[in-house]
PDB file of C-alpha atoms in Angstrom:
ATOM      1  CA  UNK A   9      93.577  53.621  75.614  1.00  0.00           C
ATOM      2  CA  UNK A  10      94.964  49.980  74.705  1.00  0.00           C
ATOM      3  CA  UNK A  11      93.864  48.238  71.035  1.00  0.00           C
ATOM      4  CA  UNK A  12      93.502  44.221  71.574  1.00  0.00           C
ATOM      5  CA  UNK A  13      93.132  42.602  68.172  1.00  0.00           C
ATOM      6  CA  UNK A  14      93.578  38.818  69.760  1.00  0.00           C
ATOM      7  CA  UNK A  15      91.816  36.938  71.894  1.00  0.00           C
ATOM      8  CA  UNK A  16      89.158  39.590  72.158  1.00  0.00           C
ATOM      9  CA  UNK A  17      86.335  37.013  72.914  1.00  0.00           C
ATOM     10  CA  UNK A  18      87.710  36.479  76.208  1.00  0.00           C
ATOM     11  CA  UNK A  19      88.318  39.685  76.707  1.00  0.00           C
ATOM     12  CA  UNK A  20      84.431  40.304  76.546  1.00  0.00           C
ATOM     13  CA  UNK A  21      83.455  37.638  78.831  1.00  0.00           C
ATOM     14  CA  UNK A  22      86.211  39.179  80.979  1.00  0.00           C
ATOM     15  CA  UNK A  23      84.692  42.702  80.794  1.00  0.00           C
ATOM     16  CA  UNK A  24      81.432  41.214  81.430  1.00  0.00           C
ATOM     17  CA  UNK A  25      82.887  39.573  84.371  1.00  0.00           C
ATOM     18  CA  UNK A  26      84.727  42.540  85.682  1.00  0.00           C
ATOM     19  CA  UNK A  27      81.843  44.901  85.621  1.00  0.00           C
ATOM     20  CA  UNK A  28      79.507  42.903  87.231  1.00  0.00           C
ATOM     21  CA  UNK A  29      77.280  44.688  90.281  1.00  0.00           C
ATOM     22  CA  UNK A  30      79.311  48.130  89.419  1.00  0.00           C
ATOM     23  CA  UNK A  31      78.409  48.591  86.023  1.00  0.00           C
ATOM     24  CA  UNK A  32      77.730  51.923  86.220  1.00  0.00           C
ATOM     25  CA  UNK A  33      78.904  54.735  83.660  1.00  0.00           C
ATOM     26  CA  UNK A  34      80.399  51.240  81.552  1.00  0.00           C
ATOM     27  CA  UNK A  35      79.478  51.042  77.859  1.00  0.00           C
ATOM     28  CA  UNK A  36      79.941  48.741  75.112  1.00  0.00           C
ATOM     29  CA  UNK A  37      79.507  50.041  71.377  1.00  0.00           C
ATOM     30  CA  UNK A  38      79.296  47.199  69.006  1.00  0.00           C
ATOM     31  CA  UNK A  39      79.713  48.459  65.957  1.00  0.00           C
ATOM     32  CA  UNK A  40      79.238  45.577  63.381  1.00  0.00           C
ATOM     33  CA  UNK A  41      81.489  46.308  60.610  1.00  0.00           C
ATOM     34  CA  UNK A  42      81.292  42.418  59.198  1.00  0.00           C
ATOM     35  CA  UNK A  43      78.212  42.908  57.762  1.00  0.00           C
ATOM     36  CA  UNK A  44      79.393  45.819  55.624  1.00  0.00           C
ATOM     37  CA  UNK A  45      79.016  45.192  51.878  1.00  0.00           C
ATOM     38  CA  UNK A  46      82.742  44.321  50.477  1.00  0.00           C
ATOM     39  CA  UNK A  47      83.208  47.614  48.981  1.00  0.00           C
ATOM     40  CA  UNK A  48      83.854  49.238  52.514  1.00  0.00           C
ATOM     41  CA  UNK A  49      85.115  46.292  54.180  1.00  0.00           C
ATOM     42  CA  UNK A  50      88.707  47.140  53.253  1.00  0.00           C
ATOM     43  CA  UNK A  51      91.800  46.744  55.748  1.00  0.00           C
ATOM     44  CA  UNK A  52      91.982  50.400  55.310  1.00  0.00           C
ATOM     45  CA  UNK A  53      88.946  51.532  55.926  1.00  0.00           C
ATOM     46  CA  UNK A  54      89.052  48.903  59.430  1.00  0.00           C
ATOM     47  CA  UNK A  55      92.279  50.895  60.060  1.00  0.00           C
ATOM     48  CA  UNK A  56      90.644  54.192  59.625  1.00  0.00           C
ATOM     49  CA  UNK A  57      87.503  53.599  62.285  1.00  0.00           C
ATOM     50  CA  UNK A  58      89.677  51.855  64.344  1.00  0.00           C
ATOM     51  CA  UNK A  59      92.199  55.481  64.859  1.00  0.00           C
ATOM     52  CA  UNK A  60      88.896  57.487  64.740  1.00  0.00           C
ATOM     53  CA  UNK A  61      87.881  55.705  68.115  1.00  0.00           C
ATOM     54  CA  UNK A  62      91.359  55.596  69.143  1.00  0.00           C
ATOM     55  CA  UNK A  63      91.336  59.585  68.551  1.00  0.00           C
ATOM     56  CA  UNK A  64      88.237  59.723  70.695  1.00  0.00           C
ATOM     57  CA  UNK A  65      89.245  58.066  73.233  1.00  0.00           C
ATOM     58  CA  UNK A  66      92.556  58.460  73.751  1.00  0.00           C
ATOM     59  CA  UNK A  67      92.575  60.402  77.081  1.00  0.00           C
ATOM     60  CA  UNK A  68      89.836  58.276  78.750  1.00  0.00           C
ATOM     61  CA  UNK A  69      89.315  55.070  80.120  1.00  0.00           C
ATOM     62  CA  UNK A  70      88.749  53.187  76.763  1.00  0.00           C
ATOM     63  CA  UNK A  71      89.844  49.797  75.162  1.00  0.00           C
ATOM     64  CA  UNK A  72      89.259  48.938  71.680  1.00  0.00           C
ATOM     65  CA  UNK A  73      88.868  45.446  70.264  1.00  0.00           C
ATOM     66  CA  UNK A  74      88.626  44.062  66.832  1.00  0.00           C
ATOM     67  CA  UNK A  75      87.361  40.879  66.126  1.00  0.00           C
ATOM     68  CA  UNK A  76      88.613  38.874  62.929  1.00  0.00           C
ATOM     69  CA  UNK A  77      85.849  38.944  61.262  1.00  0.00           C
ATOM     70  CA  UNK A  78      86.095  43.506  61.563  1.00  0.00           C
ATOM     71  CA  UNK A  79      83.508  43.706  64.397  1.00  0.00           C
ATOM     72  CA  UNK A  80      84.732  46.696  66.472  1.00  0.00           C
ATOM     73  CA  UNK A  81      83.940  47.034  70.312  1.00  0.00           C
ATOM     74  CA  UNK A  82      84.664  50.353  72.044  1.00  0.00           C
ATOM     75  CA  UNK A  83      84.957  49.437  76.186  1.00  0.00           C
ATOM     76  CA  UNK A  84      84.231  52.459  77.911  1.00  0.00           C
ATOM     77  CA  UNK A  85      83.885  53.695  81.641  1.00  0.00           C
ATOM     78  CA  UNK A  86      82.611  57.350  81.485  1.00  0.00           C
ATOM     79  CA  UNK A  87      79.417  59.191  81.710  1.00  0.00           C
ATOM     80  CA  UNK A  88      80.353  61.425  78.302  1.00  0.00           C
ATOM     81  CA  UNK A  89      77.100  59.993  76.415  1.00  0.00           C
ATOM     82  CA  UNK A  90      78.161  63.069  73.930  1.00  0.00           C
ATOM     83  CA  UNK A  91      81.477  61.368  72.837  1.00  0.00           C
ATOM     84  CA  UNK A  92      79.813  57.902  72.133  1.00  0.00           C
ATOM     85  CA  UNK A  93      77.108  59.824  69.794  1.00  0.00           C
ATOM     86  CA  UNK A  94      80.593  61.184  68.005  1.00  0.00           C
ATOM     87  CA  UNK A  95      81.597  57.881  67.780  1.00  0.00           C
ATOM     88  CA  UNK A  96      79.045  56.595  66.196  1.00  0.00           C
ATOM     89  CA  UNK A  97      78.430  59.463  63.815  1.00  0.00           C
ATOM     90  CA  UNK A  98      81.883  59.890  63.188  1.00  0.00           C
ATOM     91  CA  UNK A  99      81.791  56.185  61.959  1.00  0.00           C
ATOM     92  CA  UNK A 100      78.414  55.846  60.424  1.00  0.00           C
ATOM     93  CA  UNK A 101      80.149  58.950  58.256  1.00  0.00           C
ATOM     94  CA  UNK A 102      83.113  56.800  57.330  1.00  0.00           C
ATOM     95  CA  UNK A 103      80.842  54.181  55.844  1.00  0.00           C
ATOM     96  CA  UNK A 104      78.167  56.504  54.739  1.00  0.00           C
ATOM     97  CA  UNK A 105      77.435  55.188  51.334  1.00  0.00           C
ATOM     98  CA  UNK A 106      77.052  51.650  52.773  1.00  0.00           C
ATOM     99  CA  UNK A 107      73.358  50.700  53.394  1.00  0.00           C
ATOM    100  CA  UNK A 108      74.467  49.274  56.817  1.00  0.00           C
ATOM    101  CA  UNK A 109      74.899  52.435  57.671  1.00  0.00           C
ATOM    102  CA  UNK A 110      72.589  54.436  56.301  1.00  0.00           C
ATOM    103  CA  UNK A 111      68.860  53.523  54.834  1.00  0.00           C
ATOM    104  CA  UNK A 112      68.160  54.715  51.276  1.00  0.00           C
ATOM    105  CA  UNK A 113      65.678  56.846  52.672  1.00  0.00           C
ATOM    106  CA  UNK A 114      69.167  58.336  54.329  1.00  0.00           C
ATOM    107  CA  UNK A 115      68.193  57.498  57.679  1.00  0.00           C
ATOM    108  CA  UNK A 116      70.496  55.602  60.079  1.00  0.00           C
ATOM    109  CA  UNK A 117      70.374  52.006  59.937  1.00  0.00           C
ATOM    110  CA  UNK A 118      69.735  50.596  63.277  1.00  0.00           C
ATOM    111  CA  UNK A 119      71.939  47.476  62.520  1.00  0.00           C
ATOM    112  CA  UNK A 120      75.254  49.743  62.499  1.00  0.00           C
ATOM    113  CA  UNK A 121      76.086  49.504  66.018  1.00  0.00           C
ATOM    114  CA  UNK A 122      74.462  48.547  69.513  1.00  0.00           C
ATOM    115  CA  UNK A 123      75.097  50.340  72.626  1.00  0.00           C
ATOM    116  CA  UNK A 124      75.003  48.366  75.733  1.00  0.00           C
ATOM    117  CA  UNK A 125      74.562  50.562  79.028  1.00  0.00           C
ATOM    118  CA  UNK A 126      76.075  48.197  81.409  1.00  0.00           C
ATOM    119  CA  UNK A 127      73.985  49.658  84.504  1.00  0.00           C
ATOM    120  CA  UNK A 128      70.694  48.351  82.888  1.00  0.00           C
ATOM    121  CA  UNK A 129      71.417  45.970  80.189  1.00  0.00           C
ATOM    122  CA  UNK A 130      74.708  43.853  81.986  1.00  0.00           C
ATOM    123  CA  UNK A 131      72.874  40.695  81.522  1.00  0.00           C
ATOM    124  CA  UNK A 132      72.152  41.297  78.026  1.00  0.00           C
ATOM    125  CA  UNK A 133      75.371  42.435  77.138  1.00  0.00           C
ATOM    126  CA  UNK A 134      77.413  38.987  79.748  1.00  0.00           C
ATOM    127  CA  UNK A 135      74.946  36.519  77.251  1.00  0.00           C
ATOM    128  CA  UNK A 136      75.992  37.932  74.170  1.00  0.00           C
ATOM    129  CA  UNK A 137      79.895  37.891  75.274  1.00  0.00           C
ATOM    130  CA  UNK A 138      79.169  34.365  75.868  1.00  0.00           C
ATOM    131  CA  UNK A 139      77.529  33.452  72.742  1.00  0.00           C
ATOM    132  CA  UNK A 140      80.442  35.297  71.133  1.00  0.00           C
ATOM    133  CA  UNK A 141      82.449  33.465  72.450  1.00  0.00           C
ATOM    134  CA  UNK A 142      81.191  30.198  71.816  1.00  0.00           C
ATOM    135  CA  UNK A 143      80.620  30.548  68.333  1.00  0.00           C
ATOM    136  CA  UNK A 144      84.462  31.634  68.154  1.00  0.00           C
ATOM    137  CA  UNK A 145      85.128  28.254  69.702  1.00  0.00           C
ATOM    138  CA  UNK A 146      82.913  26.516  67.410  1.00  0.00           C
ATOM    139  CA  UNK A 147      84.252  28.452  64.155  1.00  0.00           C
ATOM    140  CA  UNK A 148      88.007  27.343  65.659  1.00  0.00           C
ATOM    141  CA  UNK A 149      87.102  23.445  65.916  1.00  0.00           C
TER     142      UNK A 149
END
C-alpha cells in the first residue's frame, strides 16, 4: 500500500497506461471529496478517509492518491468487490451528514464516488486521467 499526494495526475495517466489490454480485476474509486460542503472538507477529516482506505487496503495491492484539491483515488488490482463496497460505505459514513453523500431523502448520493472497472470501462476511465490531467496543467499556467 503506498500514499502519493504529488504529482498524482501523472500517476493516473500512468495507471491508465499500465493497465492497458490487462485490465482485469483493476479498479479505480474516485471518491470526490472537493465537492464536499466546507464543513467536512477539513484537513482532518481528508486525513481520516485517507487511513480508513489505507486500513483497507493495507495488505493488498492498493495505492492511494490525493489530489490538491481532496479528490481521493483508491488504485486497486483485486477481485474483492466486497472490500470496495466497505470502502465506500465506510466513507460515505465519515461524511454522512454531508448531502454529497447522502440525499435528504437519506439515500446515497450518486455523486460521492465513481467506480471504474478497468476490464470494461478502461477507455472511460484513460479519457478522464487525461482530462485530469490537462486541467491540472491549465490550473498550473
Amino acid at each position: 500500500m503506498r500514499i502519493f499526494k504529488s504529482n498524482i495526475e501523472a500517476k493516473l495517466v500512468d495507471f491508465a497506461n499500465t493497465t492497458r489490454g490487462r485490465s482485469e480485476d483493476y479498479y479505480v474509486i474516485h471518491f470526490r471529496l472537493s465537492k464536499l460542503s466546507e464543513a467536512y472538507k477539513s484537513d482532518f477529516q481528508i486525513k481520516i478517509a485517507l487511513n480508513i482506505l489505507a486500513d483497507l487496503f493495507k495488505n493488498r495491492k492498493a495505492e492511494i492518491c490525493e489530489a490538491t484539491n481532496s479528490d481521493l483515488f483508491l488504485l486497486y488490482h483485486g477481485d474483492d468487490r466486497g472490500l470496495i463496497n466497505k470502502a465506500i460505505f465506510q466513507l460515505r459514513y465519515l461524511f454522512f451528514d454531508d448531502p454529497l453523500a447522502t440525499t435528504a431523502e437519506g439515500k446515497e448520493n450518486k455523486d460521492f464516488c465513481d467506480i471504474y472497472d478497468l476490464n470494461f470501462q478502461w477507455a472511460q476511465f484513460s479519457t478522464f486521467a487525461s482530462k485530469f490531467m490537462s486541467e491540472s496543467m491549465n490550473k498550473i499556467l
